[in-house]
mmCIF file of C-alpha atoms and ligand atoms in Angstrom:
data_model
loop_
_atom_site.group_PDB
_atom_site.id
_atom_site.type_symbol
_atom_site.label_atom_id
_atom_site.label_comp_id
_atom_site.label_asym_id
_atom_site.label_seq_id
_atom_site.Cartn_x
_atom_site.Cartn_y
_atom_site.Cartn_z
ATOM 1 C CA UNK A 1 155.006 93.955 125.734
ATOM 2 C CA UNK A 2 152.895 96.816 123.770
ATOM 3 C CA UNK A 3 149.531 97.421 126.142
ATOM 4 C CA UNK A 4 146.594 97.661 123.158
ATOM 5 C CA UNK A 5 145.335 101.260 123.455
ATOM 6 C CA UNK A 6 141.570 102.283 121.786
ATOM 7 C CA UNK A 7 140.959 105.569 121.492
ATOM 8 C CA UNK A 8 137.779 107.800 120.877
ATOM 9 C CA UNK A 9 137.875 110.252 118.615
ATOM 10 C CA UNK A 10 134.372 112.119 119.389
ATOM 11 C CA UNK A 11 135.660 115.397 116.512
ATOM 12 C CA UNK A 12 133.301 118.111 116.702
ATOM 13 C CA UNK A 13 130.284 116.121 117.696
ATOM 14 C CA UNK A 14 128.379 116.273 121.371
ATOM 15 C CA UNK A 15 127.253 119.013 123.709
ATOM 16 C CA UNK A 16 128.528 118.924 127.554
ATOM 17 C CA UNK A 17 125.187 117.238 128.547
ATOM 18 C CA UNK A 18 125.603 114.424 125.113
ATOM 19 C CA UNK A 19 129.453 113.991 126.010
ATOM 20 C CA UNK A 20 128.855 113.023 129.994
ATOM 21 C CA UNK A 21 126.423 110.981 128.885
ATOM 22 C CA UNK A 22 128.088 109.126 126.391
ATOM 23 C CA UNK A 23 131.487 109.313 129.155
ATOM 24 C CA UNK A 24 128.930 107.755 131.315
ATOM 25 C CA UNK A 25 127.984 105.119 129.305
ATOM 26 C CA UNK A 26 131.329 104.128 128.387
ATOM 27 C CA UNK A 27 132.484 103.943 131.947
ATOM 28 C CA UNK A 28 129.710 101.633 133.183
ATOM 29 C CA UNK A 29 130.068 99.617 129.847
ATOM 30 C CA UNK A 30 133.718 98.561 130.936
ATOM 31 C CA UNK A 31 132.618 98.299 134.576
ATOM 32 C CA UNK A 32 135.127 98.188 137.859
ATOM 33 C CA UNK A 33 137.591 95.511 135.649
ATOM 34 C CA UNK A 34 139.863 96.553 133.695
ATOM 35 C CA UNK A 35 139.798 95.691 129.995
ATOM 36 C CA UNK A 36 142.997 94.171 128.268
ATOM 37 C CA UNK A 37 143.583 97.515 125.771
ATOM 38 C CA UNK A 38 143.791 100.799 127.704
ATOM 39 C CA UNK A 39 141.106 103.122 126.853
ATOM 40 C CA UNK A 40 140.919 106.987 126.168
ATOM 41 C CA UNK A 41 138.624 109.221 124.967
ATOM 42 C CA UNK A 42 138.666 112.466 122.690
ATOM 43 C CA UNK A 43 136.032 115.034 123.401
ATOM 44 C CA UNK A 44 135.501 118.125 122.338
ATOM 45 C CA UNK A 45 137.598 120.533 123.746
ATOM 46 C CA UNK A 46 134.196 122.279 125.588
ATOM 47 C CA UNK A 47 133.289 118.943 126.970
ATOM 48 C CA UNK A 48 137.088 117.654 128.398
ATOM 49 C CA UNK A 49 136.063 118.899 131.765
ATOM 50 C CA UNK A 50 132.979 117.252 131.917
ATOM 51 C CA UNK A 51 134.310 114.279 130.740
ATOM 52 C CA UNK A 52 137.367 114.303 132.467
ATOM 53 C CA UNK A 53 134.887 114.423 135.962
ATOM 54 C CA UNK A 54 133.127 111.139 134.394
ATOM 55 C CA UNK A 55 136.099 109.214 134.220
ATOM 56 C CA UNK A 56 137.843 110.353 136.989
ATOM 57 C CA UNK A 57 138.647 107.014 139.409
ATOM 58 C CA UNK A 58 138.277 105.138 136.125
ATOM 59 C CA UNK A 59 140.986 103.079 133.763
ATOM 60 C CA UNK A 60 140.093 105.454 131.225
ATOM 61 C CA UNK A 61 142.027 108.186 129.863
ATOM 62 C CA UNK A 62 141.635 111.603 128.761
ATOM 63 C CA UNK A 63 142.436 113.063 125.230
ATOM 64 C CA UNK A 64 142.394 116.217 123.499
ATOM 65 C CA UNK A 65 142.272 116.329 119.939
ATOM 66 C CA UNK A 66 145.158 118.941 118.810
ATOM 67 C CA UNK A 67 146.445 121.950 120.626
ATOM 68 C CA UNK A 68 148.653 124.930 120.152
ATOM 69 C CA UNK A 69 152.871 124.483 120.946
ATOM 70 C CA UNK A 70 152.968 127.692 122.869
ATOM 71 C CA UNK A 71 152.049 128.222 126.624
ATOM 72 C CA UNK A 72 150.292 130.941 125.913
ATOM 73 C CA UNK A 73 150.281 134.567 123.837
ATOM 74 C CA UNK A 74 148.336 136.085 120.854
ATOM 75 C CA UNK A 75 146.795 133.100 119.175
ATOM 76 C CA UNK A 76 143.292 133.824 118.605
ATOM 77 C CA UNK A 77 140.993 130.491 118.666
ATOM 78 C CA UNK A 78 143.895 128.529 120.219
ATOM 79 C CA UNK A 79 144.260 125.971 122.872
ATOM 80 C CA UNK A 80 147.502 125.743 124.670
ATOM 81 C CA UNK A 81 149.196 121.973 125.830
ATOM 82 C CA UNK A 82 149.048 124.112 129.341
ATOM 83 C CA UNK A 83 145.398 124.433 128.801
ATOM 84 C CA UNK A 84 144.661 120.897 128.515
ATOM 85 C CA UNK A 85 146.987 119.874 130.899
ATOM 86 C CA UNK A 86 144.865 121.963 133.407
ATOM 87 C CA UNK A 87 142.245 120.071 132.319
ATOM 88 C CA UNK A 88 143.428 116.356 133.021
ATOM 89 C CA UNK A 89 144.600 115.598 129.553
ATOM 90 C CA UNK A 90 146.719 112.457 129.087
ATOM 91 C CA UNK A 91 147.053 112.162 125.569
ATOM 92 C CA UNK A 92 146.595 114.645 122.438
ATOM 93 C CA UNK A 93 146.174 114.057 119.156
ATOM 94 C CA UNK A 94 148.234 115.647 116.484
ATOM 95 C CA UNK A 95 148.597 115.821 112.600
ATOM 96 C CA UNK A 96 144.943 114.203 112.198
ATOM 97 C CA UNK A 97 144.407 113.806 108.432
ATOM 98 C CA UNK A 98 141.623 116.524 109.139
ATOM 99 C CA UNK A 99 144.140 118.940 110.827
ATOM 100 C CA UNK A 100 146.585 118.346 107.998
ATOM 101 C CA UNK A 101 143.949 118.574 105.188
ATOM 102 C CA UNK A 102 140.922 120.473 106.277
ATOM 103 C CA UNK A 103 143.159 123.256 108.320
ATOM 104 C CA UNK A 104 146.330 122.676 106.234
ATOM 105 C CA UNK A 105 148.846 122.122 109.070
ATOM 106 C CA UNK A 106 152.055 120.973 107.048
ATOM 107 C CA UNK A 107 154.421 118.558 108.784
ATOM 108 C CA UNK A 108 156.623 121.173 110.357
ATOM 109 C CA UNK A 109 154.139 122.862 112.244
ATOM 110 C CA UNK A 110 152.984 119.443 113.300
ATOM 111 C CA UNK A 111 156.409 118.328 114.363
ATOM 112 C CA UNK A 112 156.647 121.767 117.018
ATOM 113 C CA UNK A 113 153.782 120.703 118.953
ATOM 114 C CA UNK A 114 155.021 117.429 119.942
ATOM 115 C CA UNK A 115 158.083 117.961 122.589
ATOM 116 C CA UNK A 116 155.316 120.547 124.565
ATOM 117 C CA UNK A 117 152.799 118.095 124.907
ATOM 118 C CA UNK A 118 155.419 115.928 126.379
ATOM 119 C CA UNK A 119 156.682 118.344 128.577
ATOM 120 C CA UNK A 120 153.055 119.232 129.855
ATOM 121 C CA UNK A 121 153.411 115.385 131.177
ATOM 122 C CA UNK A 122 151.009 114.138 128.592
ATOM 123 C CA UNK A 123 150.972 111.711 125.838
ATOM 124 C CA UNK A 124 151.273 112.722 121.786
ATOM 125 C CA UNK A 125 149.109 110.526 119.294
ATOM 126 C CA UNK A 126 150.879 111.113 115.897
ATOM 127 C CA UNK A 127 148.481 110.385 113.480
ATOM 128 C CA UNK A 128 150.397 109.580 109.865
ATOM 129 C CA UNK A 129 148.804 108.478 106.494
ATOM 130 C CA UNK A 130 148.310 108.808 102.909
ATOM 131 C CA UNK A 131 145.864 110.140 100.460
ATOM 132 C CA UNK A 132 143.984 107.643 97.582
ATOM 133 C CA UNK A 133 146.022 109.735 94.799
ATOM 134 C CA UNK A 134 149.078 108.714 96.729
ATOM 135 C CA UNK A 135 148.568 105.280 97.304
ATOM 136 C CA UNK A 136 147.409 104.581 93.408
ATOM 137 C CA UNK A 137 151.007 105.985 92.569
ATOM 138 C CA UNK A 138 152.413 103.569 94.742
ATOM 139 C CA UNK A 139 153.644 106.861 97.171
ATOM 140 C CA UNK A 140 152.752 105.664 100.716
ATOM 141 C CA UNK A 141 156.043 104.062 102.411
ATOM 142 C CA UNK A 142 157.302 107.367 101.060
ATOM 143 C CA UNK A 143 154.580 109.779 101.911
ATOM 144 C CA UNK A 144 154.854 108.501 105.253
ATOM 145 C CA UNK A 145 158.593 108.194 105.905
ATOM 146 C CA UNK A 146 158.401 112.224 104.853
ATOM 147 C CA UNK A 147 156.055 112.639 107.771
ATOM 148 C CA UNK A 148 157.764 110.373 110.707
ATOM 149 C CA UNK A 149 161.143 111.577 109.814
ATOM 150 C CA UNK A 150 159.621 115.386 109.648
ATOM 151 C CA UNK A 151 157.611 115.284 113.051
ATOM 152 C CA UNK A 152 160.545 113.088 114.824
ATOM 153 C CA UNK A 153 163.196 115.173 113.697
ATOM 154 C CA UNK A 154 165.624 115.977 116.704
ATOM 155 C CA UNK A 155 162.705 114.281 118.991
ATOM 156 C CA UNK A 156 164.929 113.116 122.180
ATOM 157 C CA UNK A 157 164.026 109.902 124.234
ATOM 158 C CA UNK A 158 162.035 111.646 126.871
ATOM 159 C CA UNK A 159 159.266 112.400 123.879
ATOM 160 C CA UNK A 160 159.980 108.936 121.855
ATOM 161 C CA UNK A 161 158.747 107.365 125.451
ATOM 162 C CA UNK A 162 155.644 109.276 125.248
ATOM 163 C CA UNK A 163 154.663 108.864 121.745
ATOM 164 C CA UNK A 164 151.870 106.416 119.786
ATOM 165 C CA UNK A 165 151.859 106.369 116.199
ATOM 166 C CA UNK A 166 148.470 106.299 114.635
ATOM 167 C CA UNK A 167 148.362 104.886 110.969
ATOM 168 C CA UNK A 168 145.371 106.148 109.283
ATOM 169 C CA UNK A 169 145.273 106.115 105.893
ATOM 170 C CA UNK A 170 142.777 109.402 104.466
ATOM 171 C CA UNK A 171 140.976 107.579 101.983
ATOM 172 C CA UNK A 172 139.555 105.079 105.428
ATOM 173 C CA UNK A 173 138.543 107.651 107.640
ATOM 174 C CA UNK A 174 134.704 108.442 107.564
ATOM 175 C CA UNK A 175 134.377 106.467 104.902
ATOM 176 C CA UNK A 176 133.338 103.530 105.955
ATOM 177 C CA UNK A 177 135.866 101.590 103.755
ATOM 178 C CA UNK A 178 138.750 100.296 106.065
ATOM 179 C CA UNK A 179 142.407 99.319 105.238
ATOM 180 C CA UNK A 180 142.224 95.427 105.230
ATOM 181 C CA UNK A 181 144.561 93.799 107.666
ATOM 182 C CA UNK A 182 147.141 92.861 105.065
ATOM 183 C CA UNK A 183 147.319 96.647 104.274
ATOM 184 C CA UNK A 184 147.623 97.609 107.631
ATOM 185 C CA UNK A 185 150.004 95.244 108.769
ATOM 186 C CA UNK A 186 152.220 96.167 105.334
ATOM 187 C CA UNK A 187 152.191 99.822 106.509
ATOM 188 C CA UNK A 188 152.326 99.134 110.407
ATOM 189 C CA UNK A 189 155.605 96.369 109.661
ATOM 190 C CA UNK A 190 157.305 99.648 107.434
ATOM 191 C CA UNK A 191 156.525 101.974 110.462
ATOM 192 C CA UNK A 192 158.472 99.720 112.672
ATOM 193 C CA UNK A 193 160.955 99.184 110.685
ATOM 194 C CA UNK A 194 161.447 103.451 110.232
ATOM 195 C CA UNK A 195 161.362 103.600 113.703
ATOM 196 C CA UNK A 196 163.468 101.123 114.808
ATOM 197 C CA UNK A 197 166.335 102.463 112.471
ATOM 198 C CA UNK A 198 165.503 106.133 113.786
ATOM 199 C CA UNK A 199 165.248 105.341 117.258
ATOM 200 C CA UNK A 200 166.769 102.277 117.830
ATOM 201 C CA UNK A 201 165.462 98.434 118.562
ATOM 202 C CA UNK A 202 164.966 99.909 121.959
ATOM 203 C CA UNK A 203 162.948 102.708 121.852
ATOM 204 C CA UNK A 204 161.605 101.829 118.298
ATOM 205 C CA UNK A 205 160.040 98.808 119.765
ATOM 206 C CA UNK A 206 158.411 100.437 122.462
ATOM 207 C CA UNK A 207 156.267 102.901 120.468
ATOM 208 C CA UNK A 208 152.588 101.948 120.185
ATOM 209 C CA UNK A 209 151.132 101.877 116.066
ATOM 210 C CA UNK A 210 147.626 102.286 116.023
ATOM 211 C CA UNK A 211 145.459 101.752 113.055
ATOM 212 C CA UNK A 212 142.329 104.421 112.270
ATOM 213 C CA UNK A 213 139.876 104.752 109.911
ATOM 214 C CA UNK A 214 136.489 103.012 109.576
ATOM 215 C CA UNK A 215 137.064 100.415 112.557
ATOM 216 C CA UNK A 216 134.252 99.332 113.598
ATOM 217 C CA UNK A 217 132.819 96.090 115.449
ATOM 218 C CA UNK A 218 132.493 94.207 112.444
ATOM 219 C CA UNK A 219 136.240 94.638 111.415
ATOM 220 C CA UNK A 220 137.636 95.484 114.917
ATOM 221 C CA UNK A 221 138.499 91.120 115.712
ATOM 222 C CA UNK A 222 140.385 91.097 112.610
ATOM 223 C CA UNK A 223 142.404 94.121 112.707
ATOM 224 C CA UNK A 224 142.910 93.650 116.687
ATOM 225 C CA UNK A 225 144.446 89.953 115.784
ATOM 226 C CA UNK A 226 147.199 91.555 113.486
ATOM 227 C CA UNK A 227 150.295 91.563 114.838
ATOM 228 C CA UNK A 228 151.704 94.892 114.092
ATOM 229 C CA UNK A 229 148.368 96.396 115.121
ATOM 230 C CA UNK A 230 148.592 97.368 118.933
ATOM 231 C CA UNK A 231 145.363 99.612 119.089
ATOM 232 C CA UNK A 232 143.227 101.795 116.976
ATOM 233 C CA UNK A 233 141.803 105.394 116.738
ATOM 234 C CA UNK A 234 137.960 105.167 116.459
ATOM 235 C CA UNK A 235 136.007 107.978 115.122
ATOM 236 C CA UNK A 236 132.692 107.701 114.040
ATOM 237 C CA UNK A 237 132.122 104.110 116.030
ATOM 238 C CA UNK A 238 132.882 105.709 119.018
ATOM 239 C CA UNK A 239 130.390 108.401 119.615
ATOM 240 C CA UNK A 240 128.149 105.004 120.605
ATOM 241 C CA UNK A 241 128.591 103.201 123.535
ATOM 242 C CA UNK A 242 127.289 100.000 121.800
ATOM 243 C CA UNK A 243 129.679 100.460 118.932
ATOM 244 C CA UNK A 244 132.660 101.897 120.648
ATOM 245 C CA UNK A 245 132.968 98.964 123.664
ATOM 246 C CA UNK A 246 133.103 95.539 121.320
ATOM 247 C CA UNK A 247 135.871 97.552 119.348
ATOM 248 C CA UNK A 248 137.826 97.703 122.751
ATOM 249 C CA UNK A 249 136.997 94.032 123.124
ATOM 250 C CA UNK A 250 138.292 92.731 120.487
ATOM 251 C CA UNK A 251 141.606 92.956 122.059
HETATM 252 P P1 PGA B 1 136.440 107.038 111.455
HETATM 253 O O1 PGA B 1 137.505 108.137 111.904
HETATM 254 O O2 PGA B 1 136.560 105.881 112.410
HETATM 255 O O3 PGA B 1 135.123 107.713 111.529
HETATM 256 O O4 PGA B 1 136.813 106.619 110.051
HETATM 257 C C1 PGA B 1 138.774 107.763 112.381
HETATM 258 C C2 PGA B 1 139.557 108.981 112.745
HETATM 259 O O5 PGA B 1 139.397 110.009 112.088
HETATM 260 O O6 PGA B 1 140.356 108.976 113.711
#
């Protein structure tokens, strides 16, 4: 059985004040009882430590939203997995559509980050997905074989154990246009099926698939009900209390 996960993605929005607010309200909004999906949230990296104090004695979980593969050493304007580990990190997020096409990070450099996260003792989100101009030429089982196969490459079962896969196709996120359920479940059922033959019916059956881009409490029941679906990556929804917790209900 895959526990539903619902992550925020906050990006580069909130202040330390705005974020333990917002923490704050979160926290209360899912009270002492735990909800059915797990939830974790994606600050800033200047706000995890405030954060991370909100939630602390809480279900919820603490994200980062990329980091660095090395320890530490000459990497100007770098965060290090040992850096947010220090900080109470249980998940990171890596190969976000923005990372790979804002900042350019190709999937090999993407691929190195993922065994240190794991062996910092946290969590990797692998977010995977294809451009508009890809999926009009029909490219996206292919575009995102290309980047499972490339970040998984040599990945041993200590890291498959730690790993979610977040689909999240680029022309969705921000835009406010979402991946209908059909799509989703299409691309979700051909992730499985990758992993499954990479890893194993084993393994490959124990990796989370998350969907991202545009979720939001309108769509969130009908994406949640899809089959393949076992969580979802909320950006923009979640930097509101009022949006973010009937998304994590809808499991
Ligand atoms: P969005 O972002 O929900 O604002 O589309 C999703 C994401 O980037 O993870």
């Amino acid at each position: 059985m895959r526990v539903p996960l619902v992550v925020g993605n906050w990006k580069m929005n909130g202040n330390q004040a705005e974020c333990r607010v917002l923490a704050t309200s979160i926290a209360r909004g899912l009270g002492k009882k735990s909800a059915k999906a797990q939830v974790a949230v994606a600050p800033p990296f200047t706000a995890l430590a405030v954060v991370g104090k909100v939630i602390r004695g809480t279900d919820i979980k603490l994200s980062a939203q990329n980091c660095h593969w090395q320890t530490s050493g000459a990497f100007t304007g770098e965060v290090s997995p040992t850096m947010i580990s220090d900080l109470g990190c249980d998940y990171v997020i890596l190969g976000h559509s923005e990372r790979r096409h804002v900042f350019q990070e190709s999937d090999d450099l993407i691929a190195r980050k993922i065994a240190p996260v794991v062996a910092h003792g946290m969590r990797a989100i692998l977010c995977v997905g294809e451009t508009l101009a890809e999926r009009d030429h029909l490219q996206t089982a292919k575009v995102i074989a290309r980047q499972l196969r490339i970040a998984l490459k040599g990945s041993e079962k200590g890291v498959i154990d730690k790993l979610e896969i977040a689909y999240e196709p680029v022309w969705a996120i921000g835009t406010g246009q979402n991946a209908t359920p059909k799509q989703v479940d299409q691309v979700h059922r051909k992730i499985r099926t990758f992993l499954v033959e990479a890893l194993g019916a084993a393994a490959g059956n124990r990796v989370r698939i998350l969907y991202g881009g545009s979720v939001k409490p309108e769509n969130a029941a009908e994406l949640a009900e899809v089959d393949s679906v076992d969580g979802l990556l909320v950006g923009g929804a979640s930097l509101k209390a009022e949006t973010f917790l009937p998304i994590v209900r809808a499991f």
